[in-house]
XYZ file of C-alpha atoms in Angstrom:
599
model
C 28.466 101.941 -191.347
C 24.941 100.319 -192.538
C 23.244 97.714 -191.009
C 24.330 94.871 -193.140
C 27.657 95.160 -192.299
C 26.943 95.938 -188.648
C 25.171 91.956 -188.697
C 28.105 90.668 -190.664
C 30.156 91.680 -188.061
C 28.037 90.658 -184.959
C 27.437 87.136 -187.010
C 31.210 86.362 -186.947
C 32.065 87.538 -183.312
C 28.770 85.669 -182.366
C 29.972 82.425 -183.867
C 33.287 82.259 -181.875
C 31.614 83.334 -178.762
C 29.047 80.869 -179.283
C 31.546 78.029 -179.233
C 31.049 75.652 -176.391
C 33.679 75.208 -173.847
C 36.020 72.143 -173.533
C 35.159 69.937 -171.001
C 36.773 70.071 -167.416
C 36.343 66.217 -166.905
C 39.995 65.683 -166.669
C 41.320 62.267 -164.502
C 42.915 64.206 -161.603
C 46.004 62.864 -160.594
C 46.526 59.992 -157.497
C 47.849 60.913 -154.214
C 51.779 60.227 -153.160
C 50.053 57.532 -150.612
C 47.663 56.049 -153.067
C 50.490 55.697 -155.214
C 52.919 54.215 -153.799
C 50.595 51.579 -151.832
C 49.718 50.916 -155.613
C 53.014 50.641 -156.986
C 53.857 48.178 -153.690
C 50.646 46.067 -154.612
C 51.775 45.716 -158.162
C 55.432 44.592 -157.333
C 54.046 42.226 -154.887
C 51.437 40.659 -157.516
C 54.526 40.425 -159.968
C 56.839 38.900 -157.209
C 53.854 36.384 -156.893
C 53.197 35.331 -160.417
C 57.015 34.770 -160.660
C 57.742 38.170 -163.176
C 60.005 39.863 -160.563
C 63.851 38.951 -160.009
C 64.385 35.689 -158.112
C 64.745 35.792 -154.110
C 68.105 35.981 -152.844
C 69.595 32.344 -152.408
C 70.337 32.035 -148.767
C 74.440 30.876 -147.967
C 74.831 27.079 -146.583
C 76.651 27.061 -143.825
C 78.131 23.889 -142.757
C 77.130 22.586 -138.993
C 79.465 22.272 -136.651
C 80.261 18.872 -135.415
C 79.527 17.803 -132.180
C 81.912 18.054 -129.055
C 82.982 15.110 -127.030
C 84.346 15.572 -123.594
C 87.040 13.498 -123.264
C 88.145 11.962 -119.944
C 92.100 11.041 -118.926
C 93.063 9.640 -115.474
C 96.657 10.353 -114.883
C 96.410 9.116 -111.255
C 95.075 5.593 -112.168
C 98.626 4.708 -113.503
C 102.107 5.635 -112.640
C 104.784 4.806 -116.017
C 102.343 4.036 -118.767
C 98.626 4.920 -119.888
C 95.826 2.106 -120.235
C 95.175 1.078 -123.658
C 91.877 2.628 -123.713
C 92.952 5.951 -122.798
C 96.205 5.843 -124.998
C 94.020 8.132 -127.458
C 93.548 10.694 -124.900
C 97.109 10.756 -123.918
C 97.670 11.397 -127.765
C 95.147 14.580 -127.613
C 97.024 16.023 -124.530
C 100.274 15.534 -125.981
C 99.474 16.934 -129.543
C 98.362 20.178 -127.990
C 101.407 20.446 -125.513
C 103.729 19.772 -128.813
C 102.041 21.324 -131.744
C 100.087 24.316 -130.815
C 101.323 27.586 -131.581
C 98.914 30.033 -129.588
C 98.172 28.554 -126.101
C 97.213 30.365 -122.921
C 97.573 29.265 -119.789
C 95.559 29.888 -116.774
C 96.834 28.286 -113.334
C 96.199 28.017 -110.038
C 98.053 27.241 -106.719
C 98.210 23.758 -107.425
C 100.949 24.113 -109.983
C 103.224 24.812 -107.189
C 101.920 22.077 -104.258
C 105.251 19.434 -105.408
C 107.638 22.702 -104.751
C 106.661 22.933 -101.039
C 104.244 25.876 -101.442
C 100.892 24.473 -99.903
C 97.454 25.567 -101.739
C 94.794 27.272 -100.396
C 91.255 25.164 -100.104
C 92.187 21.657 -99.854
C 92.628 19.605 -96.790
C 95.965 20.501 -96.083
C 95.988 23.911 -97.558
C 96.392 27.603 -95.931
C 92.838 27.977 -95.028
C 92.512 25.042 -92.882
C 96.234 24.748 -91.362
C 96.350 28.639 -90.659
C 93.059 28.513 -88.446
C 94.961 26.018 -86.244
C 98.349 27.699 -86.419
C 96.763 31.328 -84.921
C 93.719 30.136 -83.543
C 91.441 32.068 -85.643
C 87.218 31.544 -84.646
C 86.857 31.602 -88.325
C 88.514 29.964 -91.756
C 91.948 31.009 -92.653
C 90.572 33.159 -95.337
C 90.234 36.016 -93.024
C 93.523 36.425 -93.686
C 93.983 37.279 -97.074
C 91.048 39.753 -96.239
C 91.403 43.336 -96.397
C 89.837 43.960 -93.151
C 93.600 42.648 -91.477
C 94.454 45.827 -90.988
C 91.500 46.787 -88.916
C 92.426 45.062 -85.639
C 96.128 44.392 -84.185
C 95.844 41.024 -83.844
C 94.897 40.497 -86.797
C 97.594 42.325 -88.540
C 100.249 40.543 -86.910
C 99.142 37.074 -87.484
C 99.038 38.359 -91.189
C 102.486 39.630 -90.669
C 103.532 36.387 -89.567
C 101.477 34.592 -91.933
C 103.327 36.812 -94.808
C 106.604 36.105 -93.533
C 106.633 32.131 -92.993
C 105.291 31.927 -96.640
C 108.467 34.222 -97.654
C 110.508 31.693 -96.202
C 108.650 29.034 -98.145
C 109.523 30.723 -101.475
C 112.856 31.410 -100.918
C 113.544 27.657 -100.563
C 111.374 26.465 -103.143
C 112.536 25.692 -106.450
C 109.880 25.354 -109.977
C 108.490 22.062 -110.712
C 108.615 20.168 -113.963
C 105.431 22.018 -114.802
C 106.708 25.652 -114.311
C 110.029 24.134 -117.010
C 107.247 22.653 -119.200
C 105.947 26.418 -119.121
C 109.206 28.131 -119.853
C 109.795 25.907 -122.523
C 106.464 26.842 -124.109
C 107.610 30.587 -123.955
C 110.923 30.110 -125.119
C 109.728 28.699 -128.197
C 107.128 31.499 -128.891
C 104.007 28.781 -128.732
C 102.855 29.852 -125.062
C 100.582 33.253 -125.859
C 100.232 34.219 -121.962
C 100.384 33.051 -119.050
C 97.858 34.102 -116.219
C 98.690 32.708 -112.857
C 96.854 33.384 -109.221
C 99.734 32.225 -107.566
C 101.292 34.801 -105.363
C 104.893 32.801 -104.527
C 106.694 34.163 -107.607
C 107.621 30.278 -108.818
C 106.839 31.168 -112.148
C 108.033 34.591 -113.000
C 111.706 33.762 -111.465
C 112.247 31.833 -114.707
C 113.693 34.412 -117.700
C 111.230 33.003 -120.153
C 108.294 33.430 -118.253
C 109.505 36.924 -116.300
C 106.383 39.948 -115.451
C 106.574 43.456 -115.124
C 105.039 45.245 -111.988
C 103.684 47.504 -112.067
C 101.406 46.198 -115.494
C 101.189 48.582 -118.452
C 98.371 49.750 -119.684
C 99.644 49.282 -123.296
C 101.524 46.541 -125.041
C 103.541 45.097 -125.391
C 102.371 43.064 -122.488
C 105.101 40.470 -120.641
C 104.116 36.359 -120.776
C 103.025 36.378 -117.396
C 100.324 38.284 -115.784
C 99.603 38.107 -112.258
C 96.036 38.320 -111.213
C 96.601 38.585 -107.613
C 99.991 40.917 -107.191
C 102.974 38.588 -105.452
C 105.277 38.059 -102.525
C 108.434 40.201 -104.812
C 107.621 43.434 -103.754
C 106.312 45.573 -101.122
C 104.580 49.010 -101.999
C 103.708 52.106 -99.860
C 100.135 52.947 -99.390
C 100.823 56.200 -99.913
C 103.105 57.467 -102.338
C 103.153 54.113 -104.303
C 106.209 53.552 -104.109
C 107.677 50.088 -104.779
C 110.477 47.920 -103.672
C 111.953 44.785 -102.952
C 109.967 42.374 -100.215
C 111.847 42.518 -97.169
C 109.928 40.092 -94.307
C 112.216 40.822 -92.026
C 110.335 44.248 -91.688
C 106.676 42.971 -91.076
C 107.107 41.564 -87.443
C 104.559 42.631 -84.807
C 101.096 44.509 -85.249
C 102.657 47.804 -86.830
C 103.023 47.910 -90.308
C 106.711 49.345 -91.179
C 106.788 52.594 -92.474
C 108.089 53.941 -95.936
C 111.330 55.616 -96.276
C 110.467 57.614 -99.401
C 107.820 59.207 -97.260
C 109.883 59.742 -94.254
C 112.422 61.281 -96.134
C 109.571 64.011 -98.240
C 108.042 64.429 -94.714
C 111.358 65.243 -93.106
C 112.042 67.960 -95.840
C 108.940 69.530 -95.819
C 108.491 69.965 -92.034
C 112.297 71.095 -91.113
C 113.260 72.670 -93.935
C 110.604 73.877 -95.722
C 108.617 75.166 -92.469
C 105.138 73.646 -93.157
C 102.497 71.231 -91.790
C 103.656 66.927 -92.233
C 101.055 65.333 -94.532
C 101.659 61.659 -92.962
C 103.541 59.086 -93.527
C 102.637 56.112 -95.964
C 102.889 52.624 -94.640
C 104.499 49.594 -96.685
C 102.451 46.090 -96.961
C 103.050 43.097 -99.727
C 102.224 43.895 -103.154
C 99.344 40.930 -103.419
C 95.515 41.336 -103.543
C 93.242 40.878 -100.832
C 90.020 40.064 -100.890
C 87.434 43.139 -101.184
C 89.960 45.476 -102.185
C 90.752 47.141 -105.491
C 93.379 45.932 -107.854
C 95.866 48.078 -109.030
C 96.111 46.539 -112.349
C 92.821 45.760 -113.279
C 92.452 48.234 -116.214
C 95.897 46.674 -117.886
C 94.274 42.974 -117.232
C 91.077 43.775 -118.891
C 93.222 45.549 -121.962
C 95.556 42.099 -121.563
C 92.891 39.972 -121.463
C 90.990 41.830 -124.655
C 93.678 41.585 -126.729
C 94.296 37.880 -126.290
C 90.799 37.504 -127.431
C 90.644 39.324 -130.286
C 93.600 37.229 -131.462
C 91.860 33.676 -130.987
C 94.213 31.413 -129.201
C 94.347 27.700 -130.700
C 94.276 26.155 -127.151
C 93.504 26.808 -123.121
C 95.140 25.350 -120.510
C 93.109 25.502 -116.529
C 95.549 23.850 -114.525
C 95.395 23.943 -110.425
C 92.812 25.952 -109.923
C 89.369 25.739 -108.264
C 87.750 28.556 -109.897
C 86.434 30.433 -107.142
C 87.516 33.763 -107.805
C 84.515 35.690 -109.686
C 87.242 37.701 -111.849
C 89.074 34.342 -112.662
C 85.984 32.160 -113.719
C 84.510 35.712 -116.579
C 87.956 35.051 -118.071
C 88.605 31.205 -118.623
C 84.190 31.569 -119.911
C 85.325 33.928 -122.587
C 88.854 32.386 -123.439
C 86.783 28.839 -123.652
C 84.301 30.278 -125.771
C 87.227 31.953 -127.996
C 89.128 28.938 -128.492
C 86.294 26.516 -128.443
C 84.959 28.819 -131.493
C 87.697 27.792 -133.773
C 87.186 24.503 -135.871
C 90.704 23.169 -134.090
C 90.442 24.867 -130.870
C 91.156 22.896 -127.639
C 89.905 23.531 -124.505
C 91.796 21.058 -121.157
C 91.346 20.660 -117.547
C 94.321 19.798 -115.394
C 93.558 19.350 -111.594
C 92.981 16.478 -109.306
C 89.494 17.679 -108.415
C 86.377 17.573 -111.131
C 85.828 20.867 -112.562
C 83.459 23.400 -111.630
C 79.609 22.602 -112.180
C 77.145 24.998 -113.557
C 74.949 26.479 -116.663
C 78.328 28.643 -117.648
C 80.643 25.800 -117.836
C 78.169 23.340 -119.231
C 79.780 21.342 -122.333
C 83.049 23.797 -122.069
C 85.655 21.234 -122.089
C 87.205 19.089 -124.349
C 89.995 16.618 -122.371
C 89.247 16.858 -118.714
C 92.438 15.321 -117.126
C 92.654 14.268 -113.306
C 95.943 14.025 -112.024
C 98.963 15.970 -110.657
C 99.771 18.333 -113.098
C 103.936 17.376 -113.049
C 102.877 13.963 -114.531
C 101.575 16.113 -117.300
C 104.985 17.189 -117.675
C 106.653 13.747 -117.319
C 104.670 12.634 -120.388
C 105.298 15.497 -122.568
C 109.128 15.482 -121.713
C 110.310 18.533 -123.575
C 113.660 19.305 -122.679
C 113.761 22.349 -120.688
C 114.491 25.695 -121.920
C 118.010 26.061 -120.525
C 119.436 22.744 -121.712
C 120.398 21.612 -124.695
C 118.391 19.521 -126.354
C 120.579 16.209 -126.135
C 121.945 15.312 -122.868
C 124.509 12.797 -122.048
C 123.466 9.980 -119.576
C 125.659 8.440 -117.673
C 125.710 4.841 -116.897
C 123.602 4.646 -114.070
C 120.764 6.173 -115.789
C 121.240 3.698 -118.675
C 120.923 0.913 -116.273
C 118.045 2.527 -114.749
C 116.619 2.462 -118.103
C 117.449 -0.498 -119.308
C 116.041 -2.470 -116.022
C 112.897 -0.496 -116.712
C 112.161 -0.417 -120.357
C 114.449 -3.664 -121.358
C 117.251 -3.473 -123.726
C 118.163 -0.143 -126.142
C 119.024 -0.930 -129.520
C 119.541 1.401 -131.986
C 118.149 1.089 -135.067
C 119.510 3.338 -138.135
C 117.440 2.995 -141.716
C 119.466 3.111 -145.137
C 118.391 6.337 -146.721
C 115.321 5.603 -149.203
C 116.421 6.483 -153.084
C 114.781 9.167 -154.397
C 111.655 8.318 -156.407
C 110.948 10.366 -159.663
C 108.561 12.777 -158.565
C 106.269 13.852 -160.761
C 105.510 17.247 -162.888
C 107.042 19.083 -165.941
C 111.408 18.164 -165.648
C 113.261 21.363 -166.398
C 113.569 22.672 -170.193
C 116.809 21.388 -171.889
C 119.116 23.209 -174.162
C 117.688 22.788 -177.790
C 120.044 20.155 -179.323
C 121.080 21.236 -182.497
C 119.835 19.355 -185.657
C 122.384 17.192 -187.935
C 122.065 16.847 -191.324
C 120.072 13.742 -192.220
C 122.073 11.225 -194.285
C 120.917 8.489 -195.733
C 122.635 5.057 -197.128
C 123.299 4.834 -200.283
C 121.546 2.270 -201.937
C 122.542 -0.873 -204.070
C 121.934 -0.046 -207.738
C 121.721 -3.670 -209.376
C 121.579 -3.195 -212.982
C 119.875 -5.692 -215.012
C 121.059 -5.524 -218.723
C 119.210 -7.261 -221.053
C 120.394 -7.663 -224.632
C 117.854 -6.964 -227.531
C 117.781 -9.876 -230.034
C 118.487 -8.568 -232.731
C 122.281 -7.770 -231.399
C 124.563 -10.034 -229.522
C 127.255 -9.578 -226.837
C 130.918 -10.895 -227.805
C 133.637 -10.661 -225.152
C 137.120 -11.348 -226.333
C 139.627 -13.116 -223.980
C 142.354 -11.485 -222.501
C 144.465 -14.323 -222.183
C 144.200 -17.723 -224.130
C 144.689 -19.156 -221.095
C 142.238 -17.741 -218.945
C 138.404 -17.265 -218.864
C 137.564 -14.424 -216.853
C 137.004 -10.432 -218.547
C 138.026 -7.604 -216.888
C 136.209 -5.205 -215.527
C 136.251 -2.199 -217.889
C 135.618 -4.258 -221.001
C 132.483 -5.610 -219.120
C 131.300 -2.032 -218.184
C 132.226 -0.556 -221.637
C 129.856 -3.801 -223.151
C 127.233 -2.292 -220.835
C 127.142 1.306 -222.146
C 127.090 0.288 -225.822
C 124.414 -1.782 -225.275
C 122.200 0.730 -223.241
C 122.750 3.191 -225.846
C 121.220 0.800 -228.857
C 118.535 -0.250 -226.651
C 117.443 3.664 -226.390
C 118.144 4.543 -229.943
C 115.676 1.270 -230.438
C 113.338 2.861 -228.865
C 113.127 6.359 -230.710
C 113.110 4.388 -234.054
C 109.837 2.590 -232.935
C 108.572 5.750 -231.285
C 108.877 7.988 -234.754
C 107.750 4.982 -236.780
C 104.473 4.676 -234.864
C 101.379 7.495 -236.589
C 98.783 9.264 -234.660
C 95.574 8.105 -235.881
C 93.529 11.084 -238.029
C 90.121 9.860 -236.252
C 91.395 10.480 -232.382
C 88.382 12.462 -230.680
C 86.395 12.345 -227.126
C 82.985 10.225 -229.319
C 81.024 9.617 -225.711
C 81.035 11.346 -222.500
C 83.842 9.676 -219.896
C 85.283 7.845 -222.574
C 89.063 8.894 -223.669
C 90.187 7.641 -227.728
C 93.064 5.885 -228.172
C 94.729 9.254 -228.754
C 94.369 10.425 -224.981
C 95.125 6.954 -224.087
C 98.539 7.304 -225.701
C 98.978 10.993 -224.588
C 98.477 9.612 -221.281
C 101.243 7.313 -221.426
C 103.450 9.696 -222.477
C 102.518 11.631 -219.433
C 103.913 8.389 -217.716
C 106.685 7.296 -219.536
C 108.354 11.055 -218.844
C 108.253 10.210 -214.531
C 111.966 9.754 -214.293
C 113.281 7.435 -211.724
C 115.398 9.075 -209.034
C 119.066 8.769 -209.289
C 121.557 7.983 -206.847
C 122.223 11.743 -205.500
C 118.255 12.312 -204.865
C 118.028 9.548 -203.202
C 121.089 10.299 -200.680
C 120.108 13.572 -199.587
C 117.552 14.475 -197.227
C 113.953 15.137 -197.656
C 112.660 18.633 -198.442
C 109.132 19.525 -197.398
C 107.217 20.388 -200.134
C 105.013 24.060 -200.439
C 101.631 24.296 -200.505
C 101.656 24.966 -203.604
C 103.636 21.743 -204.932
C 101.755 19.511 -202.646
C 98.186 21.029 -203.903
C 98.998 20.650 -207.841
C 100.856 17.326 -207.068
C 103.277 17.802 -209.155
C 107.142 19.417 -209.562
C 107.613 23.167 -208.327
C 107.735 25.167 -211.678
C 110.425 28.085 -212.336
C 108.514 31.469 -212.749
C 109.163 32.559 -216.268
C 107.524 36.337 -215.663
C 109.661 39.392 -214.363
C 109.052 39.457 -210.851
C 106.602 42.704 -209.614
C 108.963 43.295 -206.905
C 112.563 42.996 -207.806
C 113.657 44.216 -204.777
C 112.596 41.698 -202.641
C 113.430 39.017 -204.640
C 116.851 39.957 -205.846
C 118.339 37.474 -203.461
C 116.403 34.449 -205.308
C 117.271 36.000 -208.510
C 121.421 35.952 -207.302
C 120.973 32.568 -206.301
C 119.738 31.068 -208.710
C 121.938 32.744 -211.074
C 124.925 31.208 -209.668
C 124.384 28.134 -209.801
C 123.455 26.291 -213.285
C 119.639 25.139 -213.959
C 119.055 22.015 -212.616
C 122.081 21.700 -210.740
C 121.618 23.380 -207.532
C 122.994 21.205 -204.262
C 120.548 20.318 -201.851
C 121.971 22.872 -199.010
C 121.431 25.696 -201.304
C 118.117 24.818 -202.001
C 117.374 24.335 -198.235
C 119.217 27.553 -197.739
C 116.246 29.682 -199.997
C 113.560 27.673 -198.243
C 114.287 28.515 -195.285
C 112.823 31.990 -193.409
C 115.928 32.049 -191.191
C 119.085 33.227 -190.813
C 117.501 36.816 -193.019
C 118.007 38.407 -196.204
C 117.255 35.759 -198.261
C 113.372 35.144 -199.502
C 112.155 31.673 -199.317
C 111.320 30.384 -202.880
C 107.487 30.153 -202.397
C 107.168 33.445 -201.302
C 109.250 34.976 -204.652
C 106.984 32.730 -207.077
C 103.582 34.279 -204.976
C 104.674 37.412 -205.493
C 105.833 36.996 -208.644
C-alpha cells in the first residue's frame, strides 16, 4: 500500500475523530423536595389569583332558639290554676298526654301521701330514726354498710327494716304511681327509674321489675337503683327469696337455708370440712357498698340514650345520690338535644344548684306531685275509660263547678274537598242530529210566461195542493232552460288575454264566475247529518276531496276502500259509511286519506 492511500485513509479516520464532542451542559433534573414545595407554591399562587376550583361552601346551620325556664306553683292554688300560669299548666299537661318516649326518674317523695315517710326532710327517716334509737349521729348511719359491724347497730337496723315492712304492707299507690301505670300501659312511658325501696311502684302489673336485672334486653319498665324491701338474698350463695321481717329480730342476722342444707350434706354425708354458712339481709343498697346490678343499669341506662327520649320527668327527689345526679345530666342533655324535647321538675323543694344543672330545665313545678296527677286525670290503667257516677258525685259536682249541660253539635256537611275526583266511565258518543230546516221557496215567474190556475169548483176559490206544486215544477224547469238559452247565446270574445300585470280580461272575469256559479247550495240531507272533519289535505287545497283516478300502488291495503266504494253508487254514499272509512277504528278498513296518499 503507497503512501497516498495510506494519507487518504488517515485523512478520513482523522476527520471523524477530530469531531468535537456534544456538550454535557444538560439542565439536571429538580429534587422530589424542590419539587413538590414548587408544585405547592404554584397551586397556592393559582388558588390566589382565583384560577383554582372554588372553596368549599360551608353548610348553614340554623341556631337553636333560646330556652326559657318556665316556673308553675301547684301549691299556690288548690282546684284551679292562676290565669298567668294557665300556659304552664298547658306545657305540663301536653307532655303528660302527648309524649310518646318519656322517662321517669323519682324519688321518695312520690310515695310521702301513701304513708311511706321520705328520707331528708323534716319529718323524714333521717331525723325521726335518730330519736326513735337514740343514735349520736343522723339516721343515715343506718342505711350504711358499716350496720353490720357492731350489734347494736345491726339490730336497730333490723328493727328499722322491719317497721318499714309493716309500712309497705299497708300502704297502697298514690294517684301518681296510677298516673305512672297508665303511662306504661299505653306504651308512652320508656322507663321508669325509681330510688324508692318500698316496692309501691313495681306492685302495679304495668309497671312490674325483674330482680335480679339482666344484663341484656329486653329490660322491664322499672329499674330499681337502690334494690327493695321484696326480697331478701344470702350473702353467700346468692340466693334469693321472699322478704320475711319476721326473721330479722335481734342483733343476729338469720341464716340461709340453702346453705344450711349444702353444709349439712357436705359435712355428714360427704365426710369433709363445712365451708360456712351464708347469712340473709334485705335486698336494698347501702351506702358504700357495691351494687349488684350496676353493670345491667349502665347497659339500661345506655340504651335509653342512644334512643333519645322526647321528655324527662325528676319527680321527688333531692338529687343527692352521685350515681342518680350522672344520669338525670345525661338524660337532660339527651332530651334537651332534641328540637321538642322537654325537660320538668316535680318536687316541693327548688332543684339542685350548680355549674352541671345550670339552664337544664324547662318547667320547674313546685308542688305535691299527686296534684300533678289530679290535673292530668287519665283514667287509670285498670278501669275503663268511662265510669258511671252516681248521684252524690253529680251533686258534688254540680255544687262545685255549677250546672252540667250537655251540649251535642249537628254533624257539619261535608265540604267538597279539593283535588282530581275519580275518572268516570267514558260515556259513549250519540250520533249528532240536527233539525231539519225550513226550506221556504220563493218562486218567481219570468215575464215572459204567466201562471193560470183553474178552479176546482165554481163555487170556491181556493187550489189544491198538488196543482199548486205541479205549477211550481213547470215553472222551475222554464226558468232553467231560460237560462241555458242565454248562456249558449252569449260568445267568448276573440281578444280575451292577461294585457298588464295583475289585471284579469273580461275572459278570466267570466271564467271566474263560472267557477262561482258551479258552488251548489247544500240540500236538505247535507244539511241534516252531522259534520265530518275534513283531511289535511281537503282543508289545505280548500276545496272538495277528489276521487283518485290512478290504480292504487298497493292494492292490498286498499282493497277494503276499493269494496266500499264499489258498493255503493258514486255520489251516493250515506254519511255512516263514509264515517265508517274515515275512521282508524274498529280495523281492517283503511281510512280514505291514507288510500289516496298512497295511491
Amino acid at each position: 500500500m503507497d503512501d497516498d492511500s495510506m494519507s487518504d485513509l488517515s485523512s478520513d479516520l482523522s476527520s471523524l475523530a477530530s469531531l468535537s464532542p456534544p456538550p454535557m451542559d444538560y439542565p439536571s433534573p429538580v429534587s422530589s423536595q424542590d419539587y413538590d414545595s414548587n408544585t405547592v407554591a404554584s397551586q397556592q399562587a393559582q388558588l390566589r389569583e382565583g384560577d383554582g376550583p372554588p372553596p368549599a361552601k360551608k353548610r348553614r346551620t340554623a341556631e337553636p332558639k333560646p330556652r326559657i325556664t318556665e316556673h308553675l306553683d301547684l301549691a299556690a292554688f288548690s282546684d284551679y290554676p292562676a290565669i298567668d300560669q294557665k300556659a304552664q299548666l298547658d306545657l305540663l299537661l301536653k307532655i303528660l298526654r302527648k309524649r310518646r318516649k318519656i322517662v321517669v326518674i323519682a324519688g321518695a317523695g312520690i310515695s310521702v301521701s301513701a304513708g311511706i315517710p321520705d328520707f331528708r326532710s323534716s319529718t323524714g327517716l333521717f331525723t325521726t330514726l335518730r330519736s326513735e334509737h337514740k343514735l349520736k349521729a343522723s339516721g343515715k348511719h343506718l342505711f350504711d354498710a358499716s350496720v353490720y359491724q357492731t350489734d347494736s347497730s345491726t339490730s336497730s337496723f333490723h328493727d328499722m327494716v322491719r317497721s318499714m315492712s309493716h309500712l309497705v304492707s299497708a300502704a297502697k299507690p298514690t294517684e301518681f304511681h296510677h298516673m305512672l301505670a297508665t303511662l306504661a300501659s299505653q306504651g308512652r312511658l320508656m322507663r321508669l327509674y325509681t330510688q324508692n325501696v318500698d316496692g309501691i311502684d313495681t306492685s302495679l302489673p304495668p309497671l312490674e321489675t325483674s330482680v335480679p336485672l339482666s344484663a341484656k334486653g329486653p329490660w322491664p319498665k322499672t329499674i330499681q337503683l337502690h334494690g327493695g324491701l321484696e326480697k331478701m338474698v344470702c350473702s353467700k350463695c346468692n340466693h334469693l327469696s321472699d322478704f320475711e321481717p319476721a326473721l330479722f329480730d335481734g342483733p343476729e342476722p338469720p341464716p340461709c337455708d340453702v346453705c344450711v342444707e349444702t353444709d349439712k350434706v357436705r359435712t355428714d354425708h360427704a365426710g369433709k370440712r363445712s365451708h360456712g354458712i351464708g347469712r340473709l339481709r334485705p335486698r336494698i343498697v347501702l351506702y358504700n357498698e357495691h351494687n349488684p346490678d350496676e353493670e345491667a343499669i349502665g347497659t339500661v341506662v345506655s340504651s335509653d340514650l342512644r334512643a333519645r327520649p322526647d321528655a324527662i320527668i325528676v319527680v321527688g327527689t333531692s338529687m343527692k345520690i352521685p350515681g342518680v345526679r350522672r344520669i338525670v345530666r345525661e338524660m337532660c342533655g339527651v332530651v334537651r338535644g332534641r328540637r321538642d324535647g322537654l325537660a320538668v321538675w316535680i318536687n316541693q323543694d327548688s332543684p339542685p344548684v350548680g355549674k352541671e344543672f345550670e339552664d337544664c330545665w324547662d318547667l320547674i313545678v313546685r308542688g305535691p306531685c299527686d296534684e300533678v296527677a289530679k290535673h292530668a286525670a287519665m283514667h287509670r290503667w285498670n278501669e275503663d275509660e268511662y265510669k258511671e257516677c252516681t248521684e252524690s258525685e253529680v251533686e258534688h259536682v254540680k255544687q262545685r263547678n255549677g250546672d252540667i249541660k250537655v251540649v251535642i253539635n249537628a254533624p257539619r256537611k261535608s265540604e267538597d274537598t279539593l283535588g282530581m275526583p275519580t275518572p268516570m266511565a267514558s260515556p259513549h258518543p250519540k250520533p249528532l242530529v240536527l233539525p231539519k230546516p225550513k226550506l221556504v221557496l220563493k218562486l218567481r215567474a219570468p215575464s215572459a210566461h204567466k201562471i193560470t190556475t183553474k178552479k176546482a169548483n165554481a163555487d170556491s176559490d181556493d187550489v189544491s195542493t198538488s196543482q199548486v206544486l205541479k205549477t211550481c215544477s213547470n215553472t222551475m224547469a222554464q226558468a232553467k232552460s231560460t237560462k241555458k238559452a242565454a248562456k249558449k247565446s252569449s260568445t267568448k270574445p276573440s281578444d280575451a288575454k292577461i294585457n298588464m300585470a295583475f289585471k284579469v280580461t273580461k275572459s278570466g272575469q267570466s271564467k271566474m264566475k263560472k267557477s262561482k256559479s258551479k258552488s251548489q247550495v247544500p240540500g236538505e240531507d247535507e244539511l241534516s247529518m252531522p259534520m265530518v272533519p275534513l283531511s289535511p289535505q281537503a282543508a289545505r287545497n280548500n276545496g272538495p276531496v277528489q276521487i283518485p283516478t290512478k290504480p292504487p300502488l298497493f292494492p292490498n291495503l286498499t282493497k277494503s276502500y276499493k269494496s266500499e266504494r264499489s258498493s255503493s253508487p258514486q255520489g251516493e254514499d250515506s254519511w255512516m259509511e263514509r264515517r265508517r272509512r274515515e275512521t282508524i277504528w274498529p280495523p281492517g278498513n283503511i281510512p280514505q286519506k291514507i288510500a289516496m296518499l298512497l295511491n
